[in-house]
CSV table of C-alpha atoms in Angstrom, one decimal:
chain,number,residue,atom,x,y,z
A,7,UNK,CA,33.5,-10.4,12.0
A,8,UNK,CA,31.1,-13.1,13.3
A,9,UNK,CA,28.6,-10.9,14.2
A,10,UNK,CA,26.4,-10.8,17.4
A,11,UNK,CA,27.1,-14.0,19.1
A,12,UNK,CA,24.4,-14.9,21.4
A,13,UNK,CA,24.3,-18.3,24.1
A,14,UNK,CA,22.6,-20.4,24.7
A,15,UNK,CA,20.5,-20.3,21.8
A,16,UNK,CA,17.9,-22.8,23.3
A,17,UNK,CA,17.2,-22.5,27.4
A,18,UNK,CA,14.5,-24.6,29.3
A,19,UNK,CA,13.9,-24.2,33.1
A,20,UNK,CA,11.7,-24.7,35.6
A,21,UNK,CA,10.1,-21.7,37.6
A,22,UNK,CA,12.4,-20.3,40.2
A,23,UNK,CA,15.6,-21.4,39.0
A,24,UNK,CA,18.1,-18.8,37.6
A,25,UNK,CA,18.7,-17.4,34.1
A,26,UNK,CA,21.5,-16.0,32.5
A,27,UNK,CA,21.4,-14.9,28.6
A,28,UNK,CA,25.3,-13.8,27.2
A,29,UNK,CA,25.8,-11.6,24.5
A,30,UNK,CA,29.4,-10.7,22.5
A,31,UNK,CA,28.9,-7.6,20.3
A,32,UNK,CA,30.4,-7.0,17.1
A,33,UNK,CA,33.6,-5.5,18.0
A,34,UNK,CA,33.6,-1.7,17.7
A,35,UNK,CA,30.0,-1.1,17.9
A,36,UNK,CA,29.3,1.3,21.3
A,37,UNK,CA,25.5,0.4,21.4
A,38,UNK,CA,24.3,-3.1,22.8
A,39,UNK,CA,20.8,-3.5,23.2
A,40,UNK,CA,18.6,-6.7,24.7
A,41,UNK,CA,14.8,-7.1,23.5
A,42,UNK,CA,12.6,-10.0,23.9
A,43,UNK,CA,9.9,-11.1,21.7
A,44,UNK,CA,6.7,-13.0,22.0
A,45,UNK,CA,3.7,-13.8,19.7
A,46,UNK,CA,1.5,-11.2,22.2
A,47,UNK,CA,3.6,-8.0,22.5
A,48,UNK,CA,6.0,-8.5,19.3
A,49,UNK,CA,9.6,-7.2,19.9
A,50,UNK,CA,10.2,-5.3,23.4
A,51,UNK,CA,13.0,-3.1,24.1
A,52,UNK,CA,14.4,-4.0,27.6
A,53,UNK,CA,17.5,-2.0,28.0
A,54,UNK,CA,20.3,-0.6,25.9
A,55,UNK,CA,23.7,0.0,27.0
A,56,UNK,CA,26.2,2.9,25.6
A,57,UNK,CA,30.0,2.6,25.9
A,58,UNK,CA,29.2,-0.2,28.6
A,59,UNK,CA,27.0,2.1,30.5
A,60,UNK,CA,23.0,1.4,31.1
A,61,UNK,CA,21.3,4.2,29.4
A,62,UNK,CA,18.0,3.1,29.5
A,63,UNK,CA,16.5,0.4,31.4
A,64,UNK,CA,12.4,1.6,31.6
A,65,UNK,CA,11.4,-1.7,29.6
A,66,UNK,CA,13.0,-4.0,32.4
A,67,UNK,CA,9.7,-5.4,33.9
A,68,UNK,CA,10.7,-5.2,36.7
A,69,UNK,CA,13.3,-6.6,39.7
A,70,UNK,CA,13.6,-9.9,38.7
A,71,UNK,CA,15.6,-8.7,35.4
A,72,UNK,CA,19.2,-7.5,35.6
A,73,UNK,CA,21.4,-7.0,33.4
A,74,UNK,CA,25.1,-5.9,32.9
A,75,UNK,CA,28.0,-5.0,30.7
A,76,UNK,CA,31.5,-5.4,32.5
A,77,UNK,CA,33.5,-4.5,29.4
A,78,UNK,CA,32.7,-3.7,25.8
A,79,UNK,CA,33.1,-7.6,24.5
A,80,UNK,CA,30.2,-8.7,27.0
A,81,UNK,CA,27.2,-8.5,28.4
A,82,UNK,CA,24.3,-10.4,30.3
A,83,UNK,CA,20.9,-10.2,30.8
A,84,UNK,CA,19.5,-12.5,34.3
A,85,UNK,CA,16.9,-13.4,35.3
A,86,UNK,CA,16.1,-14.8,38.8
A,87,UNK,CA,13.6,-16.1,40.0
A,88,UNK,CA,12.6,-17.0,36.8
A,89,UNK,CA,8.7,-17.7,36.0
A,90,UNK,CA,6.1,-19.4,33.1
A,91,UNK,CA,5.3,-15.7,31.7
A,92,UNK,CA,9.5,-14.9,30.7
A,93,UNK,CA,9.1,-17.7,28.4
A,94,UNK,CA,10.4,-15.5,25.0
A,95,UNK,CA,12.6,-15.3,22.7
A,96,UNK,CA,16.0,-12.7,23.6
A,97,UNK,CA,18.0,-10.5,21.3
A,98,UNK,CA,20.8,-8.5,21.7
A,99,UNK,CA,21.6,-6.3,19.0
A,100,UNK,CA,24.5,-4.2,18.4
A,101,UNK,CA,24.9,-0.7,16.4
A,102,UNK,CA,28.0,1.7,15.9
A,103,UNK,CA,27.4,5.2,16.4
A,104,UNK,CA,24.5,7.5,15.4
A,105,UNK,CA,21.1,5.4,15.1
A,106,UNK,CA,19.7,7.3,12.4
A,107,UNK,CA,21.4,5.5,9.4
A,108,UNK,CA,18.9,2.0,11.6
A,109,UNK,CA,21.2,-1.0,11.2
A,110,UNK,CA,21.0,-2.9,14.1
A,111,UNK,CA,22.9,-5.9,14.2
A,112,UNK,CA,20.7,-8.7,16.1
A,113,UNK,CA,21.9,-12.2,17.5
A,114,UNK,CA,20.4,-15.1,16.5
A,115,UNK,CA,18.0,-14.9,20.0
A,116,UNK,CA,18.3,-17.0,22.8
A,117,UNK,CA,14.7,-19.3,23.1
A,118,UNK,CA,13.6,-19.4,26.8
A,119,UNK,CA,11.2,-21.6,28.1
A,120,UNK,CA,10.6,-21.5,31.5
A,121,UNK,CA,8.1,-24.4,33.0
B,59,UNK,CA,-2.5,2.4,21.5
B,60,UNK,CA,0.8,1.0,20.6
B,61,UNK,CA,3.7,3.5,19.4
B,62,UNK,CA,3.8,1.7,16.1
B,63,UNK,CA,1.3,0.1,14.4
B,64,UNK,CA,0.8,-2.1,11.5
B,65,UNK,CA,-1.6,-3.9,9.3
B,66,UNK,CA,-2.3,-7.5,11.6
B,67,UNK,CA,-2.1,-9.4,8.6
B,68,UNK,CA,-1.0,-12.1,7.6
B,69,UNK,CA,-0.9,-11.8,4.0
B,70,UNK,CA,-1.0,-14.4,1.4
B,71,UNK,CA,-0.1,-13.6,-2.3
B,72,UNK,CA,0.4,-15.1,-5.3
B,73,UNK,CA,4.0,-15.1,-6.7
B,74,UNK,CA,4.1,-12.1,-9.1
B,75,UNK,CA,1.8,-10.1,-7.2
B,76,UNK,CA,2.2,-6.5,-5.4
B,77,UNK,CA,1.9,-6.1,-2.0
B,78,UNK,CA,1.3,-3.0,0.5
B,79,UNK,CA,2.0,-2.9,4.2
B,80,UNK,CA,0.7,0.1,5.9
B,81,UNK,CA,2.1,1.5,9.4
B,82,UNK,CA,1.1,4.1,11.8
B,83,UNK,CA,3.4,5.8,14.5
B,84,UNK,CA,2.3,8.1,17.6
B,85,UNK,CA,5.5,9.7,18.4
B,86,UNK,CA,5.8,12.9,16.7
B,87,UNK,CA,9.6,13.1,18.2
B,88,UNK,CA,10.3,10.1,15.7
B,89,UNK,CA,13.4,10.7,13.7
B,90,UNK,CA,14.1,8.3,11.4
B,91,UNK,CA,11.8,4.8,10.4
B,92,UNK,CA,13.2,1.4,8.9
B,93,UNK,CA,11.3,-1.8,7.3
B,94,UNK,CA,13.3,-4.9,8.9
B,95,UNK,CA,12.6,-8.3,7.9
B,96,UNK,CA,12.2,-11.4,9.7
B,97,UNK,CA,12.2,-14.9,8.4
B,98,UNK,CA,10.8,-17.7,11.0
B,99,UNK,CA,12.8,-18.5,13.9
B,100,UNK,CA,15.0,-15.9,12.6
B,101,UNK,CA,16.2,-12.1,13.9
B,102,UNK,CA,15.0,-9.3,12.6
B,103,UNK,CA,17.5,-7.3,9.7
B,104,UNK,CA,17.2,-4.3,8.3
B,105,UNK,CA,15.9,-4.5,4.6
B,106,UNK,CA,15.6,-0.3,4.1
B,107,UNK,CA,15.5,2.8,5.6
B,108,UNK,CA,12.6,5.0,4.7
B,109,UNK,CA,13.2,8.8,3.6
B,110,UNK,CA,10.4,11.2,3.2
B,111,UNK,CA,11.1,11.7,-0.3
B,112,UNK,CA,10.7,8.0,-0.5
B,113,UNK,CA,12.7,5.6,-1.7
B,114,UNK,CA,13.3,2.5,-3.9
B,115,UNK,CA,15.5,-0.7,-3.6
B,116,UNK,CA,14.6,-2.7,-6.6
B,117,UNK,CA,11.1,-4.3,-6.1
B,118,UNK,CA,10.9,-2.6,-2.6
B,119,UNK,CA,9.5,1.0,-2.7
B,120,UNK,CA,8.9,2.9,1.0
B,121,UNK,CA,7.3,6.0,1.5
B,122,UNK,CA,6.8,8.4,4.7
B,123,UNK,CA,4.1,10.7,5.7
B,124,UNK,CA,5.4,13.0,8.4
B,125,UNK,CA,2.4,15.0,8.7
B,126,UNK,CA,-0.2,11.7,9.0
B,127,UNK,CA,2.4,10.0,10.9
B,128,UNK,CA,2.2,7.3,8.4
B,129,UNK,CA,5.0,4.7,6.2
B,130,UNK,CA,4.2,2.3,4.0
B,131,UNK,CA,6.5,-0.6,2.2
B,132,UNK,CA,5.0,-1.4,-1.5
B,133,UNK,CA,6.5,-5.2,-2.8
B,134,UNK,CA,6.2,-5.4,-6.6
B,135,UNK,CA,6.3,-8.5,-8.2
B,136,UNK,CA,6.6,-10.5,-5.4
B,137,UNK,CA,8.9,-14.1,-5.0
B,138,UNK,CA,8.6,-17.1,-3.0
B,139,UNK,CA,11.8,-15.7,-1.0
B,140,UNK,CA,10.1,-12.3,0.0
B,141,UNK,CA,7.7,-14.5,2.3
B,142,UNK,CA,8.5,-13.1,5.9
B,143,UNK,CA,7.3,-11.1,9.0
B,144,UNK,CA,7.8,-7.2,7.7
B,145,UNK,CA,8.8,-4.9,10.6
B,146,UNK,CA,8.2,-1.4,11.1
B,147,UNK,CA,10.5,0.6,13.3
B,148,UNK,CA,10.7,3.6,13.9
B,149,UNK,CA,13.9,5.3,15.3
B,150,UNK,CA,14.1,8.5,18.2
B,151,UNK,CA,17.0,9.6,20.9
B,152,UNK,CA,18.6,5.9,20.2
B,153,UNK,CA,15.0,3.9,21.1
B,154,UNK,CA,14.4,1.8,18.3
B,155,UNK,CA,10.8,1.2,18.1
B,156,UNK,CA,9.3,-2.1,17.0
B,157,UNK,CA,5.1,-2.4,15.4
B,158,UNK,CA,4.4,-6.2,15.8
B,159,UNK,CA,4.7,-7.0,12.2
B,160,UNK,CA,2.8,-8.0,9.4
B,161,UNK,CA,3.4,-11.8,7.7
B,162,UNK,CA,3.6,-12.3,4.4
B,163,UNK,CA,2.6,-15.6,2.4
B,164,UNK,CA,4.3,-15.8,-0.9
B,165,UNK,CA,2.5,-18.6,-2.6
B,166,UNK,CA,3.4,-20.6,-5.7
């Protein structure tokens, strides 16, 4: 399996404009979750998705961030308008069944940089 | 106060040398709890789960305090390759929580 694949690994923008982060999961796995990580607050969970169904969203900062999973092979996370402060990296990471044996699988990040 | 905290670090040791990292977590509800590693410009991947028994993966030992809310990840003999950003997560109701890290300078 290739693993999580994540696009576009590198993304700058200017304010405003639109964002879109895609994730693939590793095929099988019912869990997708999407972090994001800066130097100041570390590693974030935003949401997490269950058999392509939003479980938890409470670390979406707010209306500006959406994100979706139309079918189990993908997933996005969008943000519009984008601003200077979303400037991060992004994960998704993917895990089969029960949590409590803790291997996430993570992509190798998307870098925004919004200007 | 963060859910999960850990020593701010960094650390910079000599090759050979043991090293401690220390975390803390608030949430009694926390199930399970992990040491991931992450390499620069890198994702996070898991390196060990830790039991309360504690447990050993070569030169990796982790231990768990469930009554001081407390895990610690003990390095022995430490090698260029182990320098890296240590995580400590800990796991409850499928919320994986993240501390910020601790660095760790493996120097020749």
């Amino acid at each position: 399996d290739a693993g999580v694949i994540q696009s576009p690994r590198h993304e700058v923008t200017e304010m405003g404009q639109e964002v879109t982060l895609r994730c693939k999961p590793i095929s099988g796995h019912d869990y997708l979750f999407w972090y994001r990580q800066t130097m100041m607050r570390g590693l974030e969970l935003l949401i997490y998705f269950n058999n392509n169904v939003p479980i938890d969203d409470s670390g979406m900062p707010e209306d500006r961030f959406s994100a979706k999973m139309p079918n189990a092979s993908f997933s996005t996370l969008k943000i519009q308008p984008s601003e200077p402060r979303d400037s991060a990296v992004y994960f998704c990471a993917t895990l089969s069944g029960r949590g409590d044996t803790g291997e996430l699988f993570f992509g190798e990040g998307s870098r925004l940089t919004v200007l | 106060r963060k859910e999960v905290e850990q020593d701010p670090g960094p650390f910079n040791v000599p090759e050979g040398a043991t090293v401690a990292f220390n975390c803390t977590y608030s949430n009694s509800a926390s199930q399970s709890f992990f040491w991931y590693r992450q390499d620069c410009r890198k994702e996070p991947k898991l390196l060990m789960s830790v039991y309360s028994s504690g447990n050993e993966d070569g030169r990796f030992t982790a231990q768990l305090n469930r009554a001081s809310q407390y895990i610690s990840l003990l390095i022995r003999d430490s090698k260029l390759s182990d320098s890296a950003t240590y995580l400590c997560v800990a796991y409850y109701g499928q919320n994986f929580v993240f501390g910020p890290g601790t660095r760790l300078s493996v120097l020749p």
